[in-house]
Coordinates of C-alpha atoms in Angstrom, one line a residue:
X959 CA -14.8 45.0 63.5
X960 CA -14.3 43.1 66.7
X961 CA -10.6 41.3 67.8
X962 CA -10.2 37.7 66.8
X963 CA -11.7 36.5 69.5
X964 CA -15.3 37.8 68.0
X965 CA -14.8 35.7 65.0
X966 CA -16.8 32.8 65.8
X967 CA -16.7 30.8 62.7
X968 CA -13.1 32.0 61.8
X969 CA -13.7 33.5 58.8
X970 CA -10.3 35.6 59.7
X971 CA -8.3 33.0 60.5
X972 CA -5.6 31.7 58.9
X973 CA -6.0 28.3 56.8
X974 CA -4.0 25.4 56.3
X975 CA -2.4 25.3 53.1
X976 CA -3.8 22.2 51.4
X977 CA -1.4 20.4 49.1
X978 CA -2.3 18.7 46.2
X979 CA -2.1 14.8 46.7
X980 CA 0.7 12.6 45.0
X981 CA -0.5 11.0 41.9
X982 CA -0.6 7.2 42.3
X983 CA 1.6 6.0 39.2
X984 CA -0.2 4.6 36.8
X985 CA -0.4 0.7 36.5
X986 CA 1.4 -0.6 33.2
X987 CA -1.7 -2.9 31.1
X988 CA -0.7 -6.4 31.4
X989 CA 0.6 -6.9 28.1
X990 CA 3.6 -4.6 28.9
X991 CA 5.7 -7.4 30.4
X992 CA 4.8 -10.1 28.1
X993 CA 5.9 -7.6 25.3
X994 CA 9.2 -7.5 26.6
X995 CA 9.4 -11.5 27.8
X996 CA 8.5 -11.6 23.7
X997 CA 11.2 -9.3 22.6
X998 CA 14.0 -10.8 24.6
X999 CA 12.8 -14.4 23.3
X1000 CA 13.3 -13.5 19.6
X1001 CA 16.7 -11.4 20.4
X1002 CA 17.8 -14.6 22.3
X1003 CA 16.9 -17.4 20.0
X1004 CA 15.7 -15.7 16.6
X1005 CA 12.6 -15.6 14.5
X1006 CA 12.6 -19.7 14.9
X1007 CA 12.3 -19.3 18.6
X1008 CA 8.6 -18.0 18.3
X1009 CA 5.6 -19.7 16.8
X1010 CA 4.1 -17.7 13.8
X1011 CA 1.1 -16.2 15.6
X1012 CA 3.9 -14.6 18.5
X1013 CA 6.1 -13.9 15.7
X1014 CA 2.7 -11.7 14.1
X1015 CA 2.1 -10.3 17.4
X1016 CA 5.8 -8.9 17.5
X1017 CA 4.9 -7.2 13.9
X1018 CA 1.8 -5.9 15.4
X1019 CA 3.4 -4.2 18.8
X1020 CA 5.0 -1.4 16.0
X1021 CA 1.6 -1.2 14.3
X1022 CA -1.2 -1.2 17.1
X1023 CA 1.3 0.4 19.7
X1024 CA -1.4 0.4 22.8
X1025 CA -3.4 -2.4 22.4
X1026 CA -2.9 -6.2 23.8
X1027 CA -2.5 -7.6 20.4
X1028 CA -2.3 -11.9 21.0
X1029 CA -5.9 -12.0 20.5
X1030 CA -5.7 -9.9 17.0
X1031 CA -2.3 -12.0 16.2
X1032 CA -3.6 -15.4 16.9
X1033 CA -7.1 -14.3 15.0
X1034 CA -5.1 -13.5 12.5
X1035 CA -4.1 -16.9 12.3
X1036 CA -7.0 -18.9 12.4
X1037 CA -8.5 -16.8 9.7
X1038 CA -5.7 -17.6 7.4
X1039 CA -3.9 -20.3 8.7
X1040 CA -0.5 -19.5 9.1
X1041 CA 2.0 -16.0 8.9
X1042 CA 2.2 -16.0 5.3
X1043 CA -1.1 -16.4 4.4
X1044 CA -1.8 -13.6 6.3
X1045 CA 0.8 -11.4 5.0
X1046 CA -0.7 -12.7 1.8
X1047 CA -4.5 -11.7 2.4
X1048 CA -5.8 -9.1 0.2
X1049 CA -6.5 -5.9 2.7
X1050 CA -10.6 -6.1 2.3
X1051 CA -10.4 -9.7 4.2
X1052 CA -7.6 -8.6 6.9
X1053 CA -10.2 -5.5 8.0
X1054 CA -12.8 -8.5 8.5
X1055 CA -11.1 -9.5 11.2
X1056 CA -11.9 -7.4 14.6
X1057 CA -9.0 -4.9 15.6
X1058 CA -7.4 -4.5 12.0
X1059 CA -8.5 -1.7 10.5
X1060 CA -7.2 -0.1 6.7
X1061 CA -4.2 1.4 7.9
X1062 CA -2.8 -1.8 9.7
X1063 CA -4.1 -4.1 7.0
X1064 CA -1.7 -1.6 4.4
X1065 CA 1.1 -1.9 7.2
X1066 CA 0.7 -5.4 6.4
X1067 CA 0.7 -5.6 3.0
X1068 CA 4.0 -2.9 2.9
X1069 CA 5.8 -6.1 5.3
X1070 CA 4.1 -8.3 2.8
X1071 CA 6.3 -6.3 -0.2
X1072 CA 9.3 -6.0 1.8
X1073 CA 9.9 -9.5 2.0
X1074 CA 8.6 -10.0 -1.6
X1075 CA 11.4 -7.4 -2.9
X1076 CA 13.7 -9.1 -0.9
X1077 CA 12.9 -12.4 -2.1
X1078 CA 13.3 -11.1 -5.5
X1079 CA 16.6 -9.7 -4.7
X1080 CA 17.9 -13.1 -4.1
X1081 CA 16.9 -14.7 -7.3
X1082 CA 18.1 -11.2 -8.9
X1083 CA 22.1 -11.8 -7.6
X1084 CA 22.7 -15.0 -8.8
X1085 CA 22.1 -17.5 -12.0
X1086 CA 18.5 -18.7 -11.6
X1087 CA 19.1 -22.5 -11.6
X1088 CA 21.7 -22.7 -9.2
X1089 CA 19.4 -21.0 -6.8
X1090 CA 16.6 -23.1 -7.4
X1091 CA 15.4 -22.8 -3.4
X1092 CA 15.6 -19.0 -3.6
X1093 CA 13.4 -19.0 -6.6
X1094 CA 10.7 -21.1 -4.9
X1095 CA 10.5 -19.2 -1.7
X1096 CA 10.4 -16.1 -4.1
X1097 CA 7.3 -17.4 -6.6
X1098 CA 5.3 -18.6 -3.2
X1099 CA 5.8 -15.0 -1.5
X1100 CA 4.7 -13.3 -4.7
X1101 CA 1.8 -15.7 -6.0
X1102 CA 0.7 -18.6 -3.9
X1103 CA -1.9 -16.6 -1.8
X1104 CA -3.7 -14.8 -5.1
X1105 CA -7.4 -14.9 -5.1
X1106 CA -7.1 -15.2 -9.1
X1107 CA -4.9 -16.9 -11.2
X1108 CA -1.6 -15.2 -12.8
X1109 CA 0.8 -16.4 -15.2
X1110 CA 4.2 -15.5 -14.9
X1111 CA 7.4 -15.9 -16.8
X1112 CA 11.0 -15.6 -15.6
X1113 CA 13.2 -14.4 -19.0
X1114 CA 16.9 -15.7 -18.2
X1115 CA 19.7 -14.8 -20.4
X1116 CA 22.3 -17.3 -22.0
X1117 CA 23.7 -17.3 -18.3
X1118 CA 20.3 -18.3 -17.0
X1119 CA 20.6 -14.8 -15.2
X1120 CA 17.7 -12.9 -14.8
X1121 CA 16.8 -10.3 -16.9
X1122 CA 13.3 -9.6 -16.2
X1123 CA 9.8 -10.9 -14.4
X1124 CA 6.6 -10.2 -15.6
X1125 CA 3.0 -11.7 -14.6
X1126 CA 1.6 -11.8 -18.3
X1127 CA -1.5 -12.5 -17.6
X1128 CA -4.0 -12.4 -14.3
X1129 CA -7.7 -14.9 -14.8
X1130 CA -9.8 -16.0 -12.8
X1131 CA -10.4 -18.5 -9.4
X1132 CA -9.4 -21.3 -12.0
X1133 CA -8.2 -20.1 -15.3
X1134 CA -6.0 -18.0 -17.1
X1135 CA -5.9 -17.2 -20.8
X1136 CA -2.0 -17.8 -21.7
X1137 CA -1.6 -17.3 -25.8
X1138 CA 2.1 -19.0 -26.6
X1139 CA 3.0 -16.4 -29.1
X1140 CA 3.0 -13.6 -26.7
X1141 CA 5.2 -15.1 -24.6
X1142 CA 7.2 -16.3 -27.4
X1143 CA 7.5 -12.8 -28.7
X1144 CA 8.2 -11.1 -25.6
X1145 CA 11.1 -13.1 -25.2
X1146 CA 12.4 -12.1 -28.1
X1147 CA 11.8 -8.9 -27.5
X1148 CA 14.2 -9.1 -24.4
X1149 CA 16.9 -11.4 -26.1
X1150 CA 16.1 -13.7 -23.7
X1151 CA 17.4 -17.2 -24.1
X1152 CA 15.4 -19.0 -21.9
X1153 CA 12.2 -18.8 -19.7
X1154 CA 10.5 -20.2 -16.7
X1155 CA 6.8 -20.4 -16.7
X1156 CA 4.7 -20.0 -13.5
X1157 CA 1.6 -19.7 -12.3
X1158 CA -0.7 -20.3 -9.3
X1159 CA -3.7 -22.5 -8.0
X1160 CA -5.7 -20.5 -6.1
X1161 CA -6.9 -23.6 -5.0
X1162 CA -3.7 -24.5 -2.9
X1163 CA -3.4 -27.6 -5.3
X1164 CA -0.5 -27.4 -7.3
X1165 CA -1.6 -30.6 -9.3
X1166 CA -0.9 -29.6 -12.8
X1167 CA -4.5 -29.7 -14.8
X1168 CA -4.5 -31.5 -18.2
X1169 CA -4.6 -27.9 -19.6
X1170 CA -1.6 -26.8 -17.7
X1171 CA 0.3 -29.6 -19.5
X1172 CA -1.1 -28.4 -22.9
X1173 CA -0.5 -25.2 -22.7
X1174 CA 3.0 -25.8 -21.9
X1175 CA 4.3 -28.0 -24.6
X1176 CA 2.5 -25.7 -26.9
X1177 CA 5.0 -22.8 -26.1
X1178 CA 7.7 -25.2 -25.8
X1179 CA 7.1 -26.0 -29.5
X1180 CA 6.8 -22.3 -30.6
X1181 CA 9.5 -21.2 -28.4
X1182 CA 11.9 -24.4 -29.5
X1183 CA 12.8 -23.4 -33.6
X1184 CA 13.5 -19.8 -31.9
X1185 CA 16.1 -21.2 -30.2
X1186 CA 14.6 -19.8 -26.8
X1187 CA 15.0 -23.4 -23.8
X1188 CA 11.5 -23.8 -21.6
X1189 CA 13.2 -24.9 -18.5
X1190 CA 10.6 -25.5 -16.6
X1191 CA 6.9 -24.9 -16.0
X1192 CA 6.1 -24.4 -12.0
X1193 CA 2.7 -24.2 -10.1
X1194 CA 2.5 -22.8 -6.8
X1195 CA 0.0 -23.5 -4.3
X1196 CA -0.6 -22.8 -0.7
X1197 CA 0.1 -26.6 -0.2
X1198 CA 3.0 -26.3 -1.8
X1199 CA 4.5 -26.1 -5.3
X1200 CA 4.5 -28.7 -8.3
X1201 CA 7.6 -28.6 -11.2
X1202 CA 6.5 -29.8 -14.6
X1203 CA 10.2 -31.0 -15.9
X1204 CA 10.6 -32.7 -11.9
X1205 CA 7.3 -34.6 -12.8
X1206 CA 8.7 -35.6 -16.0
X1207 CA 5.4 -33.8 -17.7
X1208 CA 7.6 -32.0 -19.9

């Protein structure tokens, strides 16, 4: 082997040491910031500071954590029209919109039956017709974005204190079969001394139907020599809700 000098191409010689280059941080997506604009909105002025498609998108950070979601939230929204009809779809129609897939659409519905049980809570701590608002915002949450009609009856004791809620009986788009002495007897089967009917429109008309009025005075009369009070029958819709007694139907 010849000296250094005889290495022409420098096989022998001794090589830089290469360092491996600095990795460039990575650029945050653009939704980053307007996440956090969003958050401090809501801590700063509350759930009425944000429309209801921003207020969605905030629900939707949690669930779809690295995606942009204002284009889900606000398609959300013009599917169903506003937060609590979405909250209210059944799952099969949430997955029909592009970027919810089952597990957010049950994520949904789990929010959906949060606020429900807490809506019920409300209604649960205090006498029924002193907390007439609570009760409305509770029926609406449970019923008023059904595909299919239920009936339901609030049994109230001689407090008018809740003592249970059942749905009775679930029909179809635009009927329900309601028979008045199963609700008569279930009442007395739970002592109850009082009851509230309810049931929904699918339709989002709460009109009451010349059935609806029917029905109603027929349990009124079987429920009346029992000694159990009809206080009131109410219809919920997505346009709002309709009271039988406050339309002086009953």
């Amino acid at each position: 082997m010849g000296e250094t000098g005889d290495d022409e191409r420098g096989f022998f010689a001794e090589l830089p040491i290469r360092r491996p280059a600095k990795a460039e941080p990575a650029e945050k997506p653009h939704y980053h910031g307007h996440r956090e604009r969003l958050r401090e909105r809501f801590v700063a002025g509350g759930p009425d500071a944000l429309p209801d498609y921003e207020l969605l998108e905030l629900l939707l950070f949690r669930l779809i954590p690295r995606v942009d979601t204002k284009p889900i939230a606000k398609a959300l929204i013009a599917r169903f029209g506003s937060l609590a009809e979405v909250l209210g779809a059944p799952p099969s129609l949430l997955e029909e919109v592009k970027g919810i897939g089952p597990a957010v659409a049950t994520d949904l519905k789990v929010v959906a039956a949060t606020a429900q049980r807490m809506a019920r809570g409300e209604v649960q701590s205090r006498e029924v017709l002193s907390n007439w608002p609570q009760l409305l915002d509770y029926c609406r949450s449970a019923m008023a974005f059904e595909t299919r009609e239920q009936f339901r009856i609030l049994f109230l004791d001689k407090k008018n204190g809740l003592i249970a809620d059942e749905v009775q009986q679930t029909g179809t788009v635009d009927h329900t079969p309601v028979y008045p002495r199963e609700v008569v007897k279930r009442a007395l089967e739970l002592s109850a001394s009082a009851i509230i009917l309810v049931h929904n429109h699918p339709s989002g008309d709460p009109t009451p139907s010349r059935a609806d009025i029917e029905m109603t005075k027929q349990i009124i009369d079987t429920a009346k020599p029992l000694g159990i009070a009809v206080h009131d029958h109410i219809i919920i819709g997505r346009k709002g809700n309709a009271s039988m007694k406050g339309l002086l139907l009953i």
